[in-house]
Coordinates of C-alpha atoms in Angstrom, one line a residue:
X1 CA 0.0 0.0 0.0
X2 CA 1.3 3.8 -0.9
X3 CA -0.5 6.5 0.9
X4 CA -1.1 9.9 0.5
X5 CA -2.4 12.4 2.9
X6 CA -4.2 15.4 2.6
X7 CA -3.8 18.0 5.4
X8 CA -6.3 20.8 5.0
X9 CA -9.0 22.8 7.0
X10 CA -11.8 23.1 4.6
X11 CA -14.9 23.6 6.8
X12 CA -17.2 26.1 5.5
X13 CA -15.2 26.5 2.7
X14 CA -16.5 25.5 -1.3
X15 CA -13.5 25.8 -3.2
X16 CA -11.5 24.0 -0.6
X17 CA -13.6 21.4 -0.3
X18 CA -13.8 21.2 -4.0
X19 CA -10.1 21.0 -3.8
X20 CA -10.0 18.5 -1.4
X21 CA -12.3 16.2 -3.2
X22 CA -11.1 16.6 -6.7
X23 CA -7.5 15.6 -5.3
X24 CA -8.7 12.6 -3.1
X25 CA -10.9 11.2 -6.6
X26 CA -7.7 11.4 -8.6
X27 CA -4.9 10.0 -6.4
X28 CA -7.4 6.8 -5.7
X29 CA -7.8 7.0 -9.6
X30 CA -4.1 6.3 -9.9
X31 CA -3.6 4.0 -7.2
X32 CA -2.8 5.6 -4.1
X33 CA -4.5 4.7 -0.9
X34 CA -5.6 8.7 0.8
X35 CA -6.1 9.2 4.2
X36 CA -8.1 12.3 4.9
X37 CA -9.8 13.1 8.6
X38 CA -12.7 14.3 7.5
X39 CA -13.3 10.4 5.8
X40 CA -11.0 8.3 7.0
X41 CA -11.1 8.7 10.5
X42 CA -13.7 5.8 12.3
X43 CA -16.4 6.3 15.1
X44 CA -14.4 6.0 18.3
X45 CA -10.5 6.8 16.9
X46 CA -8.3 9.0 18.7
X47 CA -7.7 11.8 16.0
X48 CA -4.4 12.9 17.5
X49 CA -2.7 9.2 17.4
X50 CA -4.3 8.1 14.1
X51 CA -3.2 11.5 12.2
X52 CA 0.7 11.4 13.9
X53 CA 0.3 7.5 12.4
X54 CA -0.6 8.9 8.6
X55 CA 1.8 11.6 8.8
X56 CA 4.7 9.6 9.9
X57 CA 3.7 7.0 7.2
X58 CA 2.6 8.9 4.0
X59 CA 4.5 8.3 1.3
X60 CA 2.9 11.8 0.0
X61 CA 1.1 14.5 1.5
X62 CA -0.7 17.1 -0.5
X63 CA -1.2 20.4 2.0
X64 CA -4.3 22.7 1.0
X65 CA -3.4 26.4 2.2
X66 CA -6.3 28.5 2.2
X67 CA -6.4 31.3 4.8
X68 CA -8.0 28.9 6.8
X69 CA -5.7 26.3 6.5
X70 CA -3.2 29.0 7.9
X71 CA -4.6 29.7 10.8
X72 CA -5.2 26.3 12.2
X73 CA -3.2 24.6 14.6
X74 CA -3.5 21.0 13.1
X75 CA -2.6 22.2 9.6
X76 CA 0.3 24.2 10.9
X77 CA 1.5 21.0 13.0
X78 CA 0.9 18.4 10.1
X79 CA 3.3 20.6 8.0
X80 CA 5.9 21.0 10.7
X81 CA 5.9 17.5 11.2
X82 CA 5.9 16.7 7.4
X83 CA 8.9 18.9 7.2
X84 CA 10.7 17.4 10.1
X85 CA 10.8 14.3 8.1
X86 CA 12.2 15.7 4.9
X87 CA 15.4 17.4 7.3
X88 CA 15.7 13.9 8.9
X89 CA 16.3 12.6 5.2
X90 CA 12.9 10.3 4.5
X91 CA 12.1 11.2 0.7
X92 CA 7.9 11.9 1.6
X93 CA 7.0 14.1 -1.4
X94 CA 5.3 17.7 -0.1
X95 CA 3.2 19.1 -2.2
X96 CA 1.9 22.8 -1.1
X97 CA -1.3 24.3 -2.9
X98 CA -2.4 27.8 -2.3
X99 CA -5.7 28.0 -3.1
X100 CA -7.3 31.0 -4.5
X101 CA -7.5 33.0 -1.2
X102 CA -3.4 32.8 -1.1
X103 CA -0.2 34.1 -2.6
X104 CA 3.5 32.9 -2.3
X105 CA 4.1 35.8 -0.3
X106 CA 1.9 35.0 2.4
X107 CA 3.4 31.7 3.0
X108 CA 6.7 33.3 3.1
X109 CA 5.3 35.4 5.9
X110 CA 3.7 32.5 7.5
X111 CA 5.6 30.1 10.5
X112 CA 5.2 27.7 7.5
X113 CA 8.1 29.8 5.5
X114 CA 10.0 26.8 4.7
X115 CA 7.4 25.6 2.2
X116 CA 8.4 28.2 0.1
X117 CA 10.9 26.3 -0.8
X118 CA 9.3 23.4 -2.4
X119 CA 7.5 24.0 -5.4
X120 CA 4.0 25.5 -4.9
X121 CA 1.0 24.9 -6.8
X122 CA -1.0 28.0 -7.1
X123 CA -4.7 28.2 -7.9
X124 CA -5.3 31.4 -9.7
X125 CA -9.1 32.5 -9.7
X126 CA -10.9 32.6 -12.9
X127 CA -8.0 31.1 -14.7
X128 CA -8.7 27.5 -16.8
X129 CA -6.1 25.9 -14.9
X130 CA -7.1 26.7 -11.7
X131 CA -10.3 24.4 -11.6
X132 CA -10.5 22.0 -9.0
X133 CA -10.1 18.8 -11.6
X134 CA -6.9 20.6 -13.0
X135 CA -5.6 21.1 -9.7
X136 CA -5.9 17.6 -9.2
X137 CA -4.2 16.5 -12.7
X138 CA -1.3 18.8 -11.6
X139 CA -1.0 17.3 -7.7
X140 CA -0.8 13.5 -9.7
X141 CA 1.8 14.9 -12.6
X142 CA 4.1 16.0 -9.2
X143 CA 4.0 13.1 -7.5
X144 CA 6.8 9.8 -8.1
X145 CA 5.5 6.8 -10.3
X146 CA 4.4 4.3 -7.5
X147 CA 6.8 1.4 -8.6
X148 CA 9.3 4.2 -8.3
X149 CA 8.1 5.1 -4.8
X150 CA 11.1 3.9 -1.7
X151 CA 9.9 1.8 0.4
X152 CA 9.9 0.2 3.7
X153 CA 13.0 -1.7 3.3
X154 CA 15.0 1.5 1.4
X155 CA 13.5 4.2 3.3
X156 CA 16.9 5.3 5.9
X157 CA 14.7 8.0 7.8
X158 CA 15.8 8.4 11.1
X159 CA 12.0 8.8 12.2
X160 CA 11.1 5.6 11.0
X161 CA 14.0 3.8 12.5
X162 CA 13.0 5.5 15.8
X163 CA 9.5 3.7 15.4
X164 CA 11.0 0.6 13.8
X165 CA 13.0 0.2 17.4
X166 CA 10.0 0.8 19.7
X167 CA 8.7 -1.9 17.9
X168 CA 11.5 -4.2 18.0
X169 CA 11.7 -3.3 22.3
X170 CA 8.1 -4.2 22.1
X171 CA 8.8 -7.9 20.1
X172 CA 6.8 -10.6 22.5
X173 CA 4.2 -8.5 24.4
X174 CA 0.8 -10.2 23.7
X175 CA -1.7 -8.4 21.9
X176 CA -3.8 -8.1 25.0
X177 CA -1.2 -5.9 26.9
X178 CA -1.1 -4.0 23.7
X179 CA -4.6 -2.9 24.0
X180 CA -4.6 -2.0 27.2
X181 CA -1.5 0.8 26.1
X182 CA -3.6 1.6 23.6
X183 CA -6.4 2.6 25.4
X184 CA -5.1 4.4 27.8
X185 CA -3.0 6.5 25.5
X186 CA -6.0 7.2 23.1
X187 CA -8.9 6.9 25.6
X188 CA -10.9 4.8 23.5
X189 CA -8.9 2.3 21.1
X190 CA -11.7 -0.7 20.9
X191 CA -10.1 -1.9 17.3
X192 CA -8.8 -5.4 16.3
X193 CA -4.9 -5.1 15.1
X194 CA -4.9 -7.7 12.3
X195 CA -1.3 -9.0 13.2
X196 CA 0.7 -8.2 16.6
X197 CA 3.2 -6.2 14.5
X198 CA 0.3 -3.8 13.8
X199 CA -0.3 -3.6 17.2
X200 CA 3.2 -3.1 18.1
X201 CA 3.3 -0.3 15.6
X202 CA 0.2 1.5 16.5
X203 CA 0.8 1.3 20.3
X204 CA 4.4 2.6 18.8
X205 CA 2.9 5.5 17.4
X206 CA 0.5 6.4 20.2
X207 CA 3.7 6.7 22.4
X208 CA 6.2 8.7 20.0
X209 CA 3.0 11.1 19.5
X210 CA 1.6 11.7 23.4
X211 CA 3.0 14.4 25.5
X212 CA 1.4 13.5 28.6
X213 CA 4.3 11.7 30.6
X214 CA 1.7 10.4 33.1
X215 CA -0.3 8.8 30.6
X216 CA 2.9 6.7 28.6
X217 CA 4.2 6.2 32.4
X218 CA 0.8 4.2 33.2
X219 CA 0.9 3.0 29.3
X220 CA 4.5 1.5 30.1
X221 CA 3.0 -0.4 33.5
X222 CA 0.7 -2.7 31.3
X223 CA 4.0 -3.3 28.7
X224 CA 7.8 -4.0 30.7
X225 CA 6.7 -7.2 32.1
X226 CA 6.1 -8.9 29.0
X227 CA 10.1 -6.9 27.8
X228 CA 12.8 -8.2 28.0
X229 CA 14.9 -7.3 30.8
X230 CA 17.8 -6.1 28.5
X231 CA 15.9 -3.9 26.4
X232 CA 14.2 -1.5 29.0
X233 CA 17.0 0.5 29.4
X234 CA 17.4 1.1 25.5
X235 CA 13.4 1.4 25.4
X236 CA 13.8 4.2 28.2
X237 CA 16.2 6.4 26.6
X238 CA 13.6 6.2 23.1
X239 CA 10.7 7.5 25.0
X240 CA 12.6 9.8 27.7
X241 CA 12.2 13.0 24.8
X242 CA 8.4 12.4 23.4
X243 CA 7.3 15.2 25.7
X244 CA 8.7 18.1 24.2
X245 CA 7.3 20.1 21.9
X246 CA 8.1 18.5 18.6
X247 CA 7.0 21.6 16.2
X248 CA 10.0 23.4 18.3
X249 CA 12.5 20.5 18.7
X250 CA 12.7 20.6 14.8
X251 CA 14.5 24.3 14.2
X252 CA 17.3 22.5 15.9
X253 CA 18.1 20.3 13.0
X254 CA 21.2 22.4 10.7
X255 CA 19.7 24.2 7.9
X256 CA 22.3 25.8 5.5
X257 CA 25.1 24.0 7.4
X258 CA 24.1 24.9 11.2
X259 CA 22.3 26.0 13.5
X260 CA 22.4 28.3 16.2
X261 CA 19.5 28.5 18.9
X262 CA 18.0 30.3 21.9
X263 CA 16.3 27.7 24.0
X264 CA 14.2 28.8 27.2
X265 CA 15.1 25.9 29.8
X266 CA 17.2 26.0 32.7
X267 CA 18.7 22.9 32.2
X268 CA 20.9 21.8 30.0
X269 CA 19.7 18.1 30.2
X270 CA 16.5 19.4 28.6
X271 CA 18.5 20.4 25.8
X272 CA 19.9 17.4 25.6
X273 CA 16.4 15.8 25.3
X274 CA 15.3 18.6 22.4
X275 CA 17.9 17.6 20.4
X276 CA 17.1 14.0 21.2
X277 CA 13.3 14.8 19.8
X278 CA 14.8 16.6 16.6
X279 CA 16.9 13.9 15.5
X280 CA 14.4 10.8 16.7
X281 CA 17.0 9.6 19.3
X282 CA 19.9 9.1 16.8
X283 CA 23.1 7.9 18.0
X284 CA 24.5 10.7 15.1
X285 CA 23.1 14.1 16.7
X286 CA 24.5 14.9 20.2
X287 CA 26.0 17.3 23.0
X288 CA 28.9 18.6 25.4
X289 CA 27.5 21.4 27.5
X290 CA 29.8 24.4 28.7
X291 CA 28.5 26.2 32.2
X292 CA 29.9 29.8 32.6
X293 CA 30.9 31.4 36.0
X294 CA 31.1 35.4 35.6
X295 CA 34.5 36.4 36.9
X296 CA 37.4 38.2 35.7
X297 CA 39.2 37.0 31.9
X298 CA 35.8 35.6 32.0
X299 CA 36.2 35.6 27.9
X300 CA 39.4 33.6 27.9
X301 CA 38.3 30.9 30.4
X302 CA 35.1 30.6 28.4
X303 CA 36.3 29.9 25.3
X304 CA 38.9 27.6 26.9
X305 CA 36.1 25.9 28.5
X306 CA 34.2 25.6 24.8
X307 CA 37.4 24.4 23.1
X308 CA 37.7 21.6 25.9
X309 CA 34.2 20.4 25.0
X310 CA 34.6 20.9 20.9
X311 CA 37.7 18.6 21.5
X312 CA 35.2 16.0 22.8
X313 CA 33.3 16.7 19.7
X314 CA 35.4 15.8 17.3
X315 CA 37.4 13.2 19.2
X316 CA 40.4 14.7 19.6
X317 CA 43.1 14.7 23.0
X318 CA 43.2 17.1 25.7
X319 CA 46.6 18.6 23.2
X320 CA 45.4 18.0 19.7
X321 CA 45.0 21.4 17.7
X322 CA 41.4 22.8 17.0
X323 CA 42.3 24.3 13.3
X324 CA 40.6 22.7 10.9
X325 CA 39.2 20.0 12.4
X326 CA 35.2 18.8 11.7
X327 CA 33.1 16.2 13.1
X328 CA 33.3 12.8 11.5
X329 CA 30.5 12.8 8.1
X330 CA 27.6 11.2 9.8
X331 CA 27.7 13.4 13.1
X332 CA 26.0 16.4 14.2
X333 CA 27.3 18.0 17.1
X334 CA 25.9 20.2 19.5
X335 CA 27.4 22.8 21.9
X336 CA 24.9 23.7 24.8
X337 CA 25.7 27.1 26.8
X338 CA 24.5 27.6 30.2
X339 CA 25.1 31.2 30.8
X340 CA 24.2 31.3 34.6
X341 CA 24.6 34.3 35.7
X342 CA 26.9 35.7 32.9
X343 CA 25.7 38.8 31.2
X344 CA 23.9 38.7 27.8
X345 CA 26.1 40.8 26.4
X346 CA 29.5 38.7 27.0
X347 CA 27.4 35.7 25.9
X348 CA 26.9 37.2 22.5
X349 CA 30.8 38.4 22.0
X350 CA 31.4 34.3 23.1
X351 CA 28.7 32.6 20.4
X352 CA 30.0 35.0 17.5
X353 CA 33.2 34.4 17.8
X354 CA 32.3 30.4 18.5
X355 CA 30.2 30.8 15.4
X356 CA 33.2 32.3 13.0
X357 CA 35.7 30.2 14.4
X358 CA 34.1 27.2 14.1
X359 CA 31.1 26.9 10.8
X360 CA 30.1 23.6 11.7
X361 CA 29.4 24.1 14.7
X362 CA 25.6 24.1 16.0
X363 CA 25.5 25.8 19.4
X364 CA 22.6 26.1 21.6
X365 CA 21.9 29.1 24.6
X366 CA 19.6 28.4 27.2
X367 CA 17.8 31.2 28.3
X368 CA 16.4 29.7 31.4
X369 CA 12.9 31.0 33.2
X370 CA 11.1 32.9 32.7
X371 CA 11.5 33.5 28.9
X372 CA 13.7 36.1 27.8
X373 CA 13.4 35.5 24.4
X374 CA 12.0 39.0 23.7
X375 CA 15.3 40.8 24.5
X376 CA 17.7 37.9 23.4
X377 CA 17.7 39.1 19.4
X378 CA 18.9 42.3 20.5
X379 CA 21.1 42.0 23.7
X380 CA 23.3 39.1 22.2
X381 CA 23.9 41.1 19.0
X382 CA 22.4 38.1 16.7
X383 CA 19.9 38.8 14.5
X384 CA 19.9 35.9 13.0
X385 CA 19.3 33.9 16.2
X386 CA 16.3 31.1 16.1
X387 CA 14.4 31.2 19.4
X388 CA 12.2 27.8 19.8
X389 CA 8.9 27.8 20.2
X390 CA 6.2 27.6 22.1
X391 CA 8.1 28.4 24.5
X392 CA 8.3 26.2 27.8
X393 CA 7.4 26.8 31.4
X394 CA 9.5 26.4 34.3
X395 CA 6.2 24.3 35.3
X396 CA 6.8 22.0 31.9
X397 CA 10.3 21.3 32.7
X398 CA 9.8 19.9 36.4
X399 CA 6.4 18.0 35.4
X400 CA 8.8 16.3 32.6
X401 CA 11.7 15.9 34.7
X402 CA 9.4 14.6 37.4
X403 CA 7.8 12.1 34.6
X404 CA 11.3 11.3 32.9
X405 CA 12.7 9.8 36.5
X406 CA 9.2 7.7 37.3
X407 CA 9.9 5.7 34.1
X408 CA 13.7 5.2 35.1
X409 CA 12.3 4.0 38.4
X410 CA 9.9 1.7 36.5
X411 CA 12.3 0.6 34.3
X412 CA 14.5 -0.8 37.0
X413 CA 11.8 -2.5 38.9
X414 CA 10.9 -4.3 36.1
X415 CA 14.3 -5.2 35.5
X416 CA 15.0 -6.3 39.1

């Protein structure tokens, strides 16, 4: 089966709908299976679950922008998640179509910017070719030849090998134990999985997707005594990140070579788990943190203290020189600040020079509570700074910390 998804928000609206329908008819027409909430959503689903399910999976998705569209949360977090999986390297075919109420400029506006750069479909009003029906011909005319499509076996994305390891952690629990995840993490999961991989890869889904800790703590109860002993430790460092936002986790993947962030959190553990989300808990993406103490030669000592931890980046001795040196191909490194008490000001002077010293590297500030994210652009002279968000709540960060350490605890009773 190929699949194609359609993420749009239609209600009320003709030509959407129109759209919508004329698109659905023609990709079934040529042989793709469409998953669309408004029909393919059953009495009794979970929405939330069952749409993170199609997204992950689509070989396709086709994403209607009307104004509408634009200003709904689903739509926007459909997209962002669709786009997450292009930067982690799955080859899903996006195709954006502003319909008749947009222009290329507002997307470019939009928090959906990075569209842009795929090629759009625009419906001009009154033109021939903007009809519904030839909207549709153009969508099929985009997409890859299914025999050409990569599949399961080819497909190297990091999110689906995130998923493809729950499942294999999850290898031997009865389908009976699976249900009982399942309903606790949708509220209401009554269905029959046809084969107990199925299961495994729905209850799979319904964890990677739920941001409620309590909820995949009490999910995990009815699942680690049917795992093996060996495999909850592995299991618990998959799951530790799926609270965090993952609409903000994914601006910490490079673009254009790197990245460098503002992140409001305290800790630099929680960092640690962002960049765990962003990358799906790849053994390629991670960290060395660098805490500064304000204090005189403050600048000299912190960049000592950052060249310590880039050494441990790239592998190198305690004495091995720092000029031109990069990580290894298939690593993505992070450097995490925590400026404690150090003034905004001397933090800037340290990430620009950081930042022209070293290209490759992605480095990460943490702003800490409350937000300061509002004077961060302008205080650390960086412009060009990405600040994540939503933002996060000294509240969010204990609850999660709270949650991260009662399925450590649960993972080695089980094991004991």
């Amino acid at each position: 089966m190929v699949m194609a998804f359609i993420s749009h928000s239609s209600r009320g609206d003709a030509n959407a709908n129109a759209v919508r329908q004329a698109v659905q008819a023609a990709l079934e027409k040529n042989g793709w299976t469409v998953k669309v909430d408004m029909d393919a959503l059953q009495p009794g689903d979970d929405w939330r679950s069952v749409l993170y399910h199609w997204v992950a999976e689509c070989d396709a998705a086709v994403i209607l922008l009307s104004s509408a569209a634009m200003k709904s949360t689903w739509v926007r977090r459909e997209a962002n998640f669709l786009l997450w999986r292009r930067a982690l390297g799955s080859p899903v075919t996006l195709i954006p179509v502003l319909l008749e109420d947009m222009a290329p400029a507002d997307v470019r506006r939009s928090e959906l910017s990075q569209l842009s750069a795929l090629q759009l479909l625009v419906q001009r009003p009154g033109k021939r070719g903007g009809t519904p029906t030839r909207i549709a011909s153009r969508v099929v005319g985009l997409l890859p030849q299914i025999p050409d499509l990569v599949r399961d076996s080819a497909e190297l994305s990091r999110m689906r090998n995130w998923t493809e390891d729950i499942i294999c952690y999850l290898n031997g629990v009865p389908e009976d134990p699976l249900h009982a995840a399942a309903r606790l993490l949708t509220a209401n999961d009554d269905r029959h999985f046809p084969t107990a991989h199925e299961g495994r890869r729905c209850v799979a889904h319904q964890l990677l997707g739920h941001r409620n800790g309590e909820l995949v703590h009490e999910a995990l109860t009815r699942l680690v005594g049917k795992i093996r002993t060996a495999d909850l430790p592995r299991l618990g460092r998959l799951l530790r990140p799926v609270w965090i936002d993952a609409e903000a986790a994914r601006w910490l993947l490079p673009s254009n070579g790197r990245v460098i962030a503002a992140l409001n959190t305290a800790r630099p553990a929680t960092a640690g788990q962002y960049i765990d989300r962003a990358a799906c808990c790849s053994y390629s993406h991670w960290f060395e943190t660098v805490s500064l103490v304000a204090g005189e030669g403050q600048q000299e000592e912190f960049m000592a203290a950052c060249e310590d931890a880039i050494r441990r980046l790239a592998h190198l001795g305690e004495d091995d020189p720092l000029d031109d040196v990069e990580p290894f191909a298939n690593e993505v490194v992070y450097l995490v600040i925590d400026p404690q008490s150090v003034p905004l000001d001397d933090v800037g002077v340290l990430v620009t020079v950081l930042g022209d010293r070293f290209p490759w590297l992605n480095i990460v500030v943490l702003t800490g509570h409350p937000s300061r994210d509002h004077v961060w652009a302008a205080d650390l002279g960086l412009d060009w700074l990405k600040v994540l968000r939503p933002a996060m709540r000294a509240k969010d960060e204990s609850e999660a910390e709270r949650a991260a350490k009662a399925m450590e605890s649960l993972m080695r009773r089980a094991g004991a």
